[in-house]
mmCIF file with all atom_site columns, C-alpha atoms and ligand atoms in Angstrom:
data_model
loop_
_atom_site.group_PDB
_atom_site.id
_atom_site.type_symbol
_atom_site.label_atom_id
_atom_site.label_alt_id
_atom_site.label_comp_id
_atom_site.label_asym_id
_atom_site.label_entity_id
_atom_site.label_seq_id
_atom_site.pdbx_PDB_ins_code
_atom_site.Cartn_x
_atom_site.Cartn_y
_atom_site.Cartn_z
_atom_site.occupancy
_atom_site.B_iso_or_equiv
_atom_site.pdbx_formal_charge
_atom_site.auth_seq_id
_atom_site.auth_comp_id
_atom_site.auth_asym_id
_atom_site.auth_atom_id
_atom_site.pdbx_PDB_model_num
ATOM   1   C CA  . UNK A 1 1   ? 10.407  -19.174 -2.784  1.00 59.00 ? 18  UNK A CA  1
ATOM   2   C CA  . UNK A 1 2   ? 12.693  -16.153 -2.933  1.00 75.00 ? 19  UNK A CA  1
ATOM   3   C CA  . UNK A 1 3   ? 13.856  -14.488 0.249   1.00 93.00 ? 20  UNK A CA  1
ATOM   4   C CA  . UNK A 1 4   ? 11.945  -11.321 -0.570  1.00 98.00 ? 21  UNK A CA  1
ATOM   5   C CA  . UNK A 1 5   ? 9.747   -9.695  2.053   1.00 98.00 ? 22  UNK A CA  1
ATOM   6   C CA  . UNK A 1 6   ? 6.853   -7.690  0.671   1.00 98.00 ? 23  UNK A CA  1
ATOM   7   C CA  . UNK A 1 7   ? 4.657   -5.517  2.896   1.00 99.00 ? 24  UNK A CA  1
ATOM   8   C CA  . UNK A 1 8   ? 1.031   -4.884  2.017   1.00 99.00 ? 25  UNK A CA  1
ATOM   9   C CA  . UNK A 1 9   ? 0.488   -1.451  3.531   1.00 99.00 ? 26  UNK A CA  1
ATOM   10  C CA  . UNK A 1 10  ? -3.035  -0.446  4.572   1.00 99.00 ? 27  UNK A CA  1
ATOM   11  C CA  . UNK A 1 11  ? -3.360  3.230   3.738   1.00 98.00 ? 28  UNK A CA  1
ATOM   12  C CA  . UNK A 1 12  ? -6.404  4.091   5.844   1.00 98.00 ? 29  UNK A CA  1
ATOM   13  C CA  . UNK A 1 13  ? -6.830  4.174   9.596   1.00 98.00 ? 30  UNK A CA  1
ATOM   14  C CA  . UNK A 1 14  ? -10.388 5.445   10.133  1.00 98.00 ? 31  UNK A CA  1
ATOM   15  C CA  . UNK A 1 15  ? -13.007 3.557   12.156  1.00 98.00 ? 32  UNK A CA  1
ATOM   16  C CA  . UNK A 1 16  ? -15.017 1.418   9.739   1.00 97.00 ? 33  UNK A CA  1
ATOM   17  C CA  . UNK A 1 17  ? -12.362 1.431   7.029   1.00 98.00 ? 34  UNK A CA  1
ATOM   18  C CA  . UNK A 1 18  ? -12.525 -1.208  4.315   1.00 98.00 ? 35  UNK A CA  1
ATOM   19  C CA  . UNK A 1 19  ? -8.786  -1.399  3.671   1.00 98.00 ? 36  UNK A CA  1
ATOM   20  C CA  . UNK A 1 20  ? -8.279  -4.556  5.822   1.00 98.00 ? 37  UNK A CA  1
ATOM   21  C CA  . UNK A 1 21  ? -10.700 -6.439  3.545   1.00 98.00 ? 38  UNK A CA  1
ATOM   22  C CA  . UNK A 1 22  ? -8.824  -5.316  0.453   1.00 98.00 ? 39  UNK A CA  1
ATOM   23  C CA  . UNK A 1 23  ? -5.417  -5.997  2.000   1.00 99.00 ? 40  UNK A CA  1
ATOM   24  C CA  . UNK A 1 24  ? -6.404  -9.516  3.083   1.00 98.00 ? 41  UNK A CA  1
ATOM   25  C CA  . UNK A 1 25  ? -7.719  -10.231 -0.409  1.00 98.00 ? 42  UNK A CA  1
ATOM   26  C CA  . UNK A 1 26  ? -4.407  -9.141  -1.964  1.00 99.00 ? 43  UNK A CA  1
ATOM   27  C CA  . UNK A 1 27  ? -2.472  -11.172 0.613   1.00 98.00 ? 44  UNK A CA  1
ATOM   28  C CA  . UNK A 1 28  ? -4.546  -14.263 -0.157  1.00 98.00 ? 45  UNK A CA  1
ATOM   29  C CA  . UNK A 1 29  ? -3.690  -13.978 -3.842  1.00 98.00 ? 46  UNK A CA  1
ATOM   30  C CA  . UNK A 1 30  ? -0.050  -13.210 -3.056  1.00 98.00 ? 47  UNK A CA  1
ATOM   31  C CA  . UNK A 1 31  ? 0.385   -16.104 -0.637  1.00 98.00 ? 48  UNK A CA  1
ATOM   32  C CA  . UNK A 1 32  ? -0.873  -18.492 -3.287  1.00 98.00 ? 49  UNK A CA  1
ATOM   33  C CA  . UNK A 1 33  ? 2.025   -17.549 -5.561  1.00 98.00 ? 50  UNK A CA  1
ATOM   34  C CA  . UNK A 1 34  ? 4.802   -18.867 -3.321  1.00 97.00 ? 51  UNK A CA  1
ATOM   35  C CA  . UNK A 1 35  ? 7.306   -16.358 -4.691  1.00 97.00 ? 52  UNK A CA  1
ATOM   36  C CA  . UNK A 1 36  ? 7.895   -14.121 -1.661  1.00 98.00 ? 53  UNK A CA  1
ATOM   37  C CA  . UNK A 1 37  ? 6.911   -13.652 1.946   1.00 98.00 ? 54  UNK A CA  1
ATOM   38  C CA  . UNK A 1 38  ? 3.946   -11.298 2.170   1.00 98.00 ? 55  UNK A CA  1
ATOM   39  C CA  . UNK A 1 39  ? 2.605   -9.558  5.268   1.00 98.00 ? 56  UNK A CA  1
ATOM   40  C CA  . UNK A 1 40  ? -0.018  -6.972  6.104   1.00 99.00 ? 57  UNK A CA  1
ATOM   41  C CA  . UNK A 1 41  ? 1.463   -3.753  7.483   1.00 99.00 ? 58  UNK A CA  1
ATOM   42  C CA  . UNK A 1 42  ? -1.176  -1.703  9.274   1.00 98.00 ? 59  UNK A CA  1
ATOM   43  C CA  . UNK A 1 43  ? -0.238  1.937   9.833   1.00 98.00 ? 60  UNK A CA  1
ATOM   44  C CA  . UNK A 1 44  ? -2.844  2.128   12.602  1.00 98.00 ? 61  UNK A CA  1
ATOM   45  C CA  . UNK A 1 45  ? -0.839  -0.267  14.781  1.00 98.00 ? 62  UNK A CA  1
ATOM   46  C CA  . UNK A 1 46  ? 2.129   2.108   14.971  1.00 98.00 ? 63  UNK A CA  1
ATOM   47  C CA  . UNK A 1 47  ? 0.392   5.121   16.549  1.00 98.00 ? 64  UNK A CA  1
ATOM   48  C CA  . UNK A 1 48  ? 2.621   7.440   14.585  1.00 98.00 ? 65  UNK A CA  1
ATOM   49  C CA  . UNK A 1 49  ? 2.661   11.057  15.763  1.00 97.00 ? 66  UNK A CA  1
ATOM   50  C CA  . UNK A 1 50  ? 2.229   13.747  13.170  1.00 97.00 ? 67  UNK A CA  1
ATOM   51  C CA  . UNK A 1 51  ? 5.675   14.403  11.862  1.00 97.00 ? 68  UNK A CA  1
ATOM   52  C CA  . UNK A 1 52  ? 7.451   17.006  13.967  1.00 95.00 ? 69  UNK A CA  1
ATOM   53  C CA  . UNK A 1 53  ? 4.761   17.151  16.636  1.00 97.00 ? 70  UNK A CA  1
ATOM   54  C CA  . UNK A 1 54  ? 6.063   14.353  18.841  1.00 94.00 ? 71  UNK A CA  1
ATOM   55  C CA  . UNK A 1 55  ? 9.342   13.855  20.645  1.00 96.00 ? 72  UNK A CA  1
ATOM   56  C CA  . UNK A 1 56  ? 10.798  11.680  17.906  1.00 94.00 ? 73  UNK A CA  1
ATOM   57  C CA  . UNK A 1 57  ? 11.309  9.023   20.583  1.00 95.00 ? 74  UNK A CA  1
ATOM   58  C CA  . UNK A 1 58  ? 7.903   7.357   20.194  1.00 96.00 ? 75  UNK A CA  1
ATOM   59  C CA  . UNK A 1 59  ? 8.306   3.567   20.065  1.00 96.00 ? 76  UNK A CA  1
ATOM   60  C CA  . UNK A 1 60  ? 5.927   3.352   17.132  1.00 97.00 ? 77  UNK A CA  1
ATOM   61  C CA  . UNK A 1 61  ? 8.167   5.590   15.071  1.00 98.00 ? 78  UNK A CA  1
ATOM   62  C CA  . UNK A 1 62  ? 11.173  3.318   15.572  1.00 98.00 ? 79  UNK A CA  1
ATOM   63  C CA  . UNK A 1 63  ? 9.022   0.243   15.001  1.00 98.00 ? 80  UNK A CA  1
ATOM   64  C CA  . UNK A 1 64  ? 7.642   1.736   11.770  1.00 98.00 ? 81  UNK A CA  1
ATOM   65  C CA  . UNK A 1 65  ? 11.133  2.406   10.445  1.00 98.00 ? 82  UNK A CA  1
ATOM   66  C CA  . UNK A 1 66  ? 12.301  -1.058  11.521  1.00 98.00 ? 83  UNK A CA  1
ATOM   67  C CA  . UNK A 1 67  ? 9.373   -2.695  9.776   1.00 98.00 ? 84  UNK A CA  1
ATOM   68  C CA  . UNK A 1 68  ? 9.975   -0.793  6.547   1.00 98.00 ? 85  UNK A CA  1
ATOM   69  C CA  . UNK A 1 69  ? 13.686  -1.591  6.732   1.00 98.00 ? 86  UNK A CA  1
ATOM   70  C CA  . UNK A 1 70  ? 12.863  -5.305  6.929   1.00 98.00 ? 87  UNK A CA  1
ATOM   71  C CA  . UNK A 1 71  ? 10.894  -5.129  3.678   1.00 98.00 ? 88  UNK A CA  1
ATOM   72  C CA  . UNK A 1 72  ? 12.185  -5.394  0.111   1.00 98.00 ? 89  UNK A CA  1
ATOM   73  C CA  . UNK A 1 73  ? 9.048   -4.132  -1.567  1.00 98.00 ? 90  UNK A CA  1
ATOM   74  C CA  . UNK A 1 74  ? 5.569   -2.825  -0.942  1.00 99.00 ? 91  UNK A CA  1
ATOM   75  C CA  . UNK A 1 75  ? 2.003   -3.055  -2.131  1.00 99.00 ? 92  UNK A CA  1
ATOM   76  C CA  . UNK A 1 76  ? 0.092   0.047   -1.116  1.00 99.00 ? 93  UNK A CA  1
ATOM   77  C CA  . UNK A 1 77  ? -3.629  -0.345  -0.494  1.00 99.00 ? 94  UNK A CA  1
ATOM   78  C CA  . UNK A 1 78  ? -4.733  3.157   -1.451  1.00 99.00 ? 95  UNK A CA  1
ATOM   79  C CA  . UNK A 1 79  ? -8.134  4.748   -0.954  1.00 98.00 ? 96  UNK A CA  1
ATOM   80  C CA  . UNK A 1 80  ? -9.133  8.088   -2.372  1.00 98.00 ? 97  UNK A CA  1
ATOM   81  C CA  . UNK A 1 81  ? -9.843  10.900  0.071   1.00 98.00 ? 98  UNK A CA  1
ATOM   82  C CA  . UNK A 1 82  ? -10.591 14.255  -1.568  1.00 98.00 ? 99  UNK A CA  1
ATOM   83  C CA  . UNK A 1 83  ? -8.818  13.211  -4.752  1.00 98.00 ? 100 UNK A CA  1
ATOM   84  C CA  . UNK A 1 84  ? -5.643  12.209  -2.944  1.00 98.00 ? 101 UNK A CA  1
ATOM   85  C CA  . UNK A 1 85  ? -4.223  9.733   -0.452  1.00 99.00 ? 102 UNK A CA  1
ATOM   86  C CA  . UNK A 1 86  ? -5.212  9.756   3.207   1.00 98.00 ? 103 UNK A CA  1
ATOM   87  C CA  . UNK A 1 87  ? -3.485  12.057  5.648   1.00 98.00 ? 104 UNK A CA  1
ATOM   88  C CA  . UNK A 1 88  ? -2.458  9.019   7.665   1.00 98.00 ? 105 UNK A CA  1
ATOM   89  C CA  . UNK A 1 89  ? -0.686  7.431   4.698   1.00 98.00 ? 106 UNK A CA  1
ATOM   90  C CA  . UNK A 1 90  ? 1.095   10.672  3.830   1.00 98.00 ? 107 UNK A CA  1
ATOM   91  C CA  . UNK A 1 91  ? 2.228   11.050  7.425   1.00 98.00 ? 108 UNK A CA  1
ATOM   92  C CA  . UNK A 1 92  ? 3.413   7.438   7.525   1.00 98.00 ? 109 UNK A CA  1
ATOM   93  C CA  . UNK A 1 93  ? 5.320   7.913   4.283   1.00 98.00 ? 110 UNK A CA  1
ATOM   94  C CA  . UNK A 1 94  ? 6.911   11.107  5.642   1.00 98.00 ? 111 UNK A CA  1
ATOM   95  C CA  . UNK A 1 95  ? 7.824   9.326   8.890   1.00 98.00 ? 112 UNK A CA  1
ATOM   96  C CA  . UNK A 1 96  ? 10.629  7.348   7.251   1.00 98.00 ? 113 UNK A CA  1
ATOM   97  C CA  . UNK A 1 97  ? 13.214  8.126   4.625   1.00 98.00 ? 114 UNK A CA  1
ATOM   98  C CA  . UNK A 1 98  ? 16.113  5.723   4.039   1.00 98.00 ? 115 UNK A CA  1
ATOM   99  C CA  . UNK A 1 99  ? 13.888  2.735   4.824   1.00 98.00 ? 116 UNK A CA  1
ATOM   100 C CA  . UNK A 1 100 ? 11.955  3.434   1.608   1.00 98.00 ? 117 UNK A CA  1
ATOM   101 C CA  . UNK A 1 101 ? 14.882  3.991   -0.729  1.00 98.00 ? 118 UNK A CA  1
ATOM   102 C CA  . UNK A 1 102 ? 15.731  1.693   -3.666  1.00 98.00 ? 119 UNK A CA  1
ATOM   103 C CA  . UNK A 1 103 ? 12.737  -0.581  -3.270  1.00 98.00 ? 120 UNK A CA  1
ATOM   104 C CA  . UNK A 1 104 ? 9.788   -1.408  -5.502  1.00 98.00 ? 121 UNK A CA  1
ATOM   105 C CA  . UNK A 1 105 ? 6.082   -0.829  -4.994  1.00 99.00 ? 122 UNK A CA  1
ATOM   106 C CA  . UNK A 1 106 ? 2.748   -1.677  -6.503  1.00 99.00 ? 123 UNK A CA  1
ATOM   107 C CA  . UNK A 1 107 ? -0.533  0.114   -5.879  1.00 99.00 ? 124 UNK A CA  1
ATOM   108 C CA  . UNK A 1 108 ? -4.027  -1.318  -5.474  1.00 99.00 ? 125 UNK A CA  1
ATOM   109 C CA  . UNK A 1 109 ? -6.520  1.508   -5.184  1.00 98.00 ? 126 UNK A CA  1
ATOM   110 C CA  . UNK A 1 110 ? -10.233 2.032   -4.745  1.00 98.00 ? 127 UNK A CA  1
ATOM   111 C CA  . UNK A 1 111 ? -12.707 4.848   -4.935  1.00 98.00 ? 128 UNK A CA  1
ATOM   112 C CA  . UNK A 1 112 ? -15.511 6.138   -7.120  1.00 98.00 ? 129 UNK A CA  1
ATOM   113 C CA  . UNK A 1 113 ? -13.100 6.223   -10.065 1.00 98.00 ? 130 UNK A CA  1
ATOM   114 C CA  . UNK A 1 114 ? -10.973 3.336   -8.849  1.00 98.00 ? 131 UNK A CA  1
ATOM   115 C CA  . UNK A 1 115 ? -8.888  5.583   -6.631  1.00 98.00 ? 132 UNK A CA  1
ATOM   116 C CA  . UNK A 1 116 ? -6.929  6.620   -9.709  1.00 98.00 ? 133 UNK A CA  1
ATOM   117 C CA  . UNK A 1 117 ? -6.347  10.204  -8.607  1.00 98.00 ? 134 UNK A CA  1
ATOM   118 C CA  . UNK A 1 118 ? -5.023  9.157   -5.215  1.00 98.00 ? 135 UNK A CA  1
ATOM   119 C CA  . UNK A 1 119 ? -2.783  6.539   -6.802  1.00 98.00 ? 136 UNK A CA  1
ATOM   120 C CA  . UNK A 1 120 ? -1.282  9.067   -9.198  1.00 98.00 ? 137 UNK A CA  1
ATOM   121 C CA  . UNK A 1 121 ? -0.512  11.395  -6.291  1.00 98.00 ? 138 UNK A CA  1
ATOM   122 C CA  . UNK A 1 122 ? 1.202   8.539   -4.479  1.00 98.00 ? 139 UNK A CA  1
ATOM   123 C CA  . UNK A 1 123 ? 3.357   7.822   -7.523  1.00 98.00 ? 140 UNK A CA  1
ATOM   124 C CA  . UNK A 1 124 ? 4.716   11.365  -7.366  1.00 98.00 ? 141 UNK A CA  1
ATOM   125 C CA  . UNK A 1 125 ? 5.502   11.002  -3.684  1.00 98.00 ? 142 UNK A CA  1
ATOM   126 C CA  . UNK A 1 126 ? 7.214   7.655   -4.184  1.00 98.00 ? 143 UNK A CA  1
ATOM   127 C CA  . UNK A 1 127 ? 9.470   9.127   -6.826  1.00 98.00 ? 144 UNK A CA  1
ATOM   128 C CA  . UNK A 1 128 ? 10.900  11.522  -4.252  1.00 98.00 ? 145 UNK A CA  1
ATOM   129 C CA  . UNK A 1 129 ? 11.719  8.552   -2.008  1.00 98.00 ? 146 UNK A CA  1
ATOM   130 C CA  . UNK A 1 130 ? 13.409  6.504   -4.732  1.00 98.00 ? 147 UNK A CA  1
ATOM   131 C CA  . UNK A 1 131 ? 10.678  3.906   -4.655  1.00 98.00 ? 148 UNK A CA  1
ATOM   132 C CA  . UNK A 1 132 ? 10.165  2.336   -8.077  1.00 98.00 ? 149 UNK A CA  1
ATOM   133 C CA  . UNK A 1 133 ? 6.411   2.027   -8.606  1.00 98.00 ? 150 UNK A CA  1
ATOM   134 C CA  . UNK A 1 134 ? 5.388   -0.579  -11.147 1.00 98.00 ? 151 UNK A CA  1
ATOM   135 C CA  . UNK A 1 135 ? 3.080   0.047   -14.092 1.00 98.00 ? 152 UNK A CA  1
ATOM   136 C CA  . UNK A 1 136 ? 0.270   -2.440  -13.480 1.00 98.00 ? 153 UNK A CA  1
ATOM   137 C CA  . UNK A 1 137 ? -2.279  -0.909  -11.148 1.00 98.00 ? 154 UNK A CA  1
ATOM   138 C CA  . UNK A 1 138 ? -5.467  -2.725  -10.144 1.00 98.00 ? 155 UNK A CA  1
ATOM   139 C CA  . UNK A 1 139 ? -8.277  -0.210  -9.623  1.00 98.00 ? 156 UNK A CA  1
ATOM   140 C CA  . UNK A 1 140 ? -11.338 -1.210  -7.639  1.00 98.00 ? 157 UNK A CA  1
ATOM   141 C CA  . UNK A 1 141 ? -14.674 0.562   -7.895  1.00 98.00 ? 158 UNK A CA  1
ATOM   142 C CA  . UNK A 1 142 ? -16.685 1.543   -4.841  1.00 98.00 ? 159 UNK A CA  1
ATOM   143 C CA  . UNK A 1 143 ? -19.794 0.978   -6.967  1.00 98.00 ? 160 UNK A CA  1
ATOM   144 C CA  . UNK A 1 144 ? -19.127 -2.455  -8.456  1.00 98.00 ? 161 UNK A CA  1
ATOM   145 C CA  . UNK A 1 145 ? -16.532 -4.105  -6.211  1.00 98.00 ? 162 UNK A CA  1
ATOM   146 C CA  . UNK A 1 146 ? -18.222 -3.325  -2.899  1.00 98.00 ? 163 UNK A CA  1
ATOM   147 C CA  . UNK A 1 147 ? -21.729 -3.894  -1.576  1.00 98.00 ? 164 UNK A CA  1
ATOM   148 C CA  . UNK A 1 148 ? -23.121 -0.822  0.161   1.00 97.00 ? 165 UNK A CA  1
ATOM   149 C CA  . UNK A 1 149 ? -19.638 0.691   -0.136  1.00 97.00 ? 166 UNK A CA  1
ATOM   150 C CA  . UNK A 1 150 ? -18.603 -1.460  2.797   1.00 97.00 ? 167 UNK A CA  1
ATOM   151 C CA  . UNK A 1 151 ? -18.518 -5.174  1.967   1.00 98.00 ? 168 UNK A CA  1
ATOM   152 C CA  . UNK A 1 152 ? -15.765 -6.020  -0.461  1.00 98.00 ? 169 UNK A CA  1
ATOM   153 C CA  . UNK A 1 153 ? -16.882 -8.284  -3.328  1.00 98.00 ? 170 UNK A CA  1
ATOM   154 C CA  . UNK A 1 154 ? -14.205 -7.928  -6.005  1.00 98.00 ? 171 UNK A CA  1
ATOM   155 C CA  . UNK A 1 155 ? -15.034 -8.747  -9.600  1.00 97.00 ? 172 UNK A CA  1
ATOM   156 C CA  . UNK A 1 156 ? -13.108 -11.743 -10.957 1.00 96.00 ? 173 UNK A CA  1
ATOM   157 C CA  . UNK A 1 157 ? -11.363 -9.670  -13.595 1.00 95.00 ? 174 UNK A CA  1
ATOM   158 C CA  . UNK A 1 158 ? -9.124  -8.042  -10.963 1.00 98.00 ? 175 UNK A CA  1
ATOM   159 C CA  . UNK A 1 159 ? -7.323  -11.299 -10.202 1.00 98.00 ? 176 UNK A CA  1
ATOM   160 C CA  . UNK A 1 160 ? -5.325  -11.131 -13.424 1.00 98.00 ? 177 UNK A CA  1
ATOM   161 C CA  . UNK A 1 161 ? -4.285  -7.553  -12.733 1.00 98.00 ? 178 UNK A CA  1
ATOM   162 C CA  . UNK A 1 162 ? -3.262  -8.237  -9.133  1.00 98.00 ? 179 UNK A CA  1
ATOM   163 C CA  . UNK A 1 163 ? -1.038  -11.089 -10.266 1.00 98.00 ? 180 UNK A CA  1
ATOM   164 C CA  . UNK A 1 164 ? 0.467   -8.994  -13.051 1.00 98.00 ? 181 UNK A CA  1
ATOM   165 C CA  . UNK A 1 165 ? 1.192   -6.222  -10.547 1.00 98.00 ? 182 UNK A CA  1
ATOM   166 C CA  . UNK A 1 166 ? 2.799   -8.720  -8.155  1.00 98.00 ? 183 UNK A CA  1
ATOM   167 C CA  . UNK A 1 167 ? 4.912   -10.162 -10.993 1.00 98.00 ? 184 UNK A CA  1
ATOM   168 C CA  . UNK A 1 168 ? 6.402   -6.701  -11.480 1.00 98.00 ? 185 UNK A CA  1
ATOM   169 C CA  . UNK A 1 169 ? 6.809   -5.929  -7.769  1.00 98.00 ? 186 UNK A CA  1
ATOM   170 C CA  . UNK A 1 170 ? 8.639   -9.203  -7.137  1.00 98.00 ? 187 UNK A CA  1
ATOM   171 C CA  . UNK A 1 171 ? 10.890  -8.773  -10.179 1.00 98.00 ? 188 UNK A CA  1
ATOM   172 C CA  . UNK A 1 172 ? 11.844  -5.200  -9.311  1.00 98.00 ? 189 UNK A CA  1
ATOM   173 C CA  . UNK A 1 173 ? 12.163  -5.900  -5.590  1.00 98.00 ? 190 UNK A CA  1
ATOM   174 C CA  . UNK A 1 174 ? 14.672  -8.619  -6.381  1.00 97.00 ? 191 UNK A CA  1
ATOM   175 C CA  . UNK A 1 175 ? 16.591  -6.461  -8.828  1.00 97.00 ? 192 UNK A CA  1
ATOM   176 C CA  . UNK A 1 176 ? 16.749  -3.456  -6.523  1.00 98.00 ? 193 UNK A CA  1
ATOM   177 C CA  . UNK A 1 177 ? 17.962  -5.539  -3.603  1.00 97.00 ? 194 UNK A CA  1
ATOM   178 C CA  . UNK A 1 178 ? 21.361  -5.681  -5.290  1.00 95.00 ? 195 UNK A CA  1
ATOM   179 C CA  . UNK A 1 179 ? 21.600  -1.861  -5.018  1.00 95.00 ? 196 UNK A CA  1
ATOM   180 C CA  . UNK A 1 180 ? 21.311  -1.963  -1.229  1.00 94.00 ? 197 UNK A CA  1
ATOM   181 C CA  . UNK A 1 181 ? 24.426  -3.024  0.640   1.00 70.00 ? 198 UNK A CA  1
HETATM 182 C C1  . FMN B 2 .   ? -12.678 12.324  3.911   1.00 79.47 ? 20  FMN B C1  1
HETATM 183 C C2  . FMN B 2 .   ? -13.113 11.475  2.751   1.00 79.47 ? 20  FMN B C2  1
HETATM 184 C C3  . FMN B 2 .   ? -12.964 11.958  1.475   1.00 79.47 ? 20  FMN B C3  1
HETATM 185 C C4  . FMN B 2 .   ? -13.315 11.173  0.383   1.00 79.47 ? 20  FMN B C4  1
HETATM 186 N N1  . FMN B 2 .   ? -13.117 11.654  -0.877  1.00 79.47 ? 20  FMN B N1  1
HETATM 187 C C5  . FMN B 2 .   ? -13.272 10.833  -1.928  1.00 79.47 ? 20  FMN B C5  1
HETATM 188 C C6  . FMN B 2 .   ? -12.891 11.251  -3.228  1.00 79.47 ? 20  FMN B C6  1
HETATM 189 O O1  . FMN B 2 .   ? -12.420 12.357  -3.440  1.00 79.47 ? 20  FMN B O1  1
HETATM 190 N N2  . FMN B 2 .   ? -13.036 10.383  -4.252  1.00 79.47 ? 20  FMN B N2  1
HETATM 191 C C7  . FMN B 2 .   ? -13.542 9.119   -4.063  1.00 79.47 ? 20  FMN B C7  1
HETATM 192 O O2  . FMN B 2 .   ? -13.644 8.370   -5.020  1.00 79.47 ? 20  FMN B O2  1
HETATM 193 N N3  . FMN B 2 .   ? -13.930 8.686   -2.829  1.00 79.47 ? 20  FMN B N3  1
HETATM 194 C C8  . FMN B 2 .   ? -13.800 9.523   -1.769  1.00 79.47 ? 20  FMN B C8  1
HETATM 195 N N4  . FMN B 2 .   ? -14.151 9.107   -0.517  1.00 79.47 ? 20  FMN B N4  1
HETATM 196 C C9  . FMN B 2 .   ? -14.759 7.781   -0.369  1.00 79.47 ? 20  FMN B C9  1
HETATM 197 C C10 . FMN B 2 .   ? -13.698 6.758   0.036   1.00 79.47 ? 20  FMN B C10 1
HETATM 198 O O3  . FMN B 2 .   ? -12.867 6.423   -1.046  1.00 79.47 ? 20  FMN B O3  1
HETATM 199 C C11 . FMN B 2 .   ? -14.384 5.506   0.594   1.00 79.47 ? 20  FMN B C11 1
HETATM 200 O O4  . FMN B 2 .   ? -15.120 5.889   1.745   1.00 79.47 ? 20  FMN B O4  1
HETATM 201 C C12 . FMN B 2 .   ? -13.395 4.428   0.953   1.00 79.47 ? 20  FMN B C12 1
HETATM 202 O O5  . FMN B 2 .   ? -14.077 3.331   1.494   1.00 79.47 ? 20  FMN B O5  1
HETATM 203 C C13 . FMN B 2 .   ? -12.391 4.942   1.960   1.00 79.47 ? 20  FMN B C13 1
HETATM 204 O O6  . FMN B 2 .   ? -11.450 3.947   2.270   1.00 79.47 ? 20  FMN B O6  1
HETATM 205 P P1  . FMN B 2 .   ? -11.414 3.298   3.739   1.00 79.47 ? 20  FMN B P1  1
HETATM 206 O O7  . FMN B 2 .   ? -12.771 2.644   3.959   1.00 79.47 ? 20  FMN B O7  1
HETATM 207 O O8  . FMN B 2 .   ? -10.324 2.272   3.686   1.00 79.47 ? 20  FMN B O8  1
HETATM 208 O O9  . FMN B 2 .   ? -11.169 4.383   4.712   1.00 79.47 ? 20  FMN B O9  1
HETATM 209 C C14 . FMN B 2 .   ? -13.853 9.879   0.587   1.00 79.47 ? 20  FMN B C14 1
HETATM 210 C C15 . FMN B 2 .   ? -13.997 9.404   1.900   1.00 79.47 ? 20  FMN B C15 1
HETATM 211 C C16 . FMN B 2 .   ? -13.614 10.176  2.971   1.00 79.47 ? 20  FMN B C16 1
HETATM 212 C C17 . FMN B 2 .   ? -13.751 9.611   4.362   1.00 79.47 ? 20  FMN B C17 1
#
């Protein structure tokens, strides 16, 4: 196994969210590969203030930055809210800067159209933070990969795409590590 640490970031924080189911599914696939150390990173656990509204001294803010700094790459679990990413994910992204830079990321998204619109918005945001987002992008449908929009039952075909996405995230995370002193 490489010494790469990859965080699987849950992008939603609402009560009743399905992102933990999706994140655990990705982690299960990732852990089976044996090529990096994968962990779930749950924004909700950090109690981040809205940027600029707190004191800047909140422990969760420092912990969030420390967690991101410990990671070499990311897999974002992205859900579509009003054709974009959640406010909580945007705030979490905005709540760090250097800790994102020169790292790689993959996106797994879901929504009525696979979360594609939210994922494309995230790609634009990641560019500003010098995060290299990989091409392969598993898209999950609320209609066919979930029962009652709440119980995650992914179609088998997504397994190939998740592994292909992880291949790219691991390769780029390793390559970009050499850029960071
Ligand atoms: C405020 C809000 C806006 C939403 N807007 C969209 C949308 O524009 N497109 C879409 O496909 N799904 C939309 N949805 C449905 C969500 O993608 C779906 O509820 C998904 O399960 C949310 O992820 P979560 O359970 O992890 O919070 C919206 C849901 C919420 C709560």
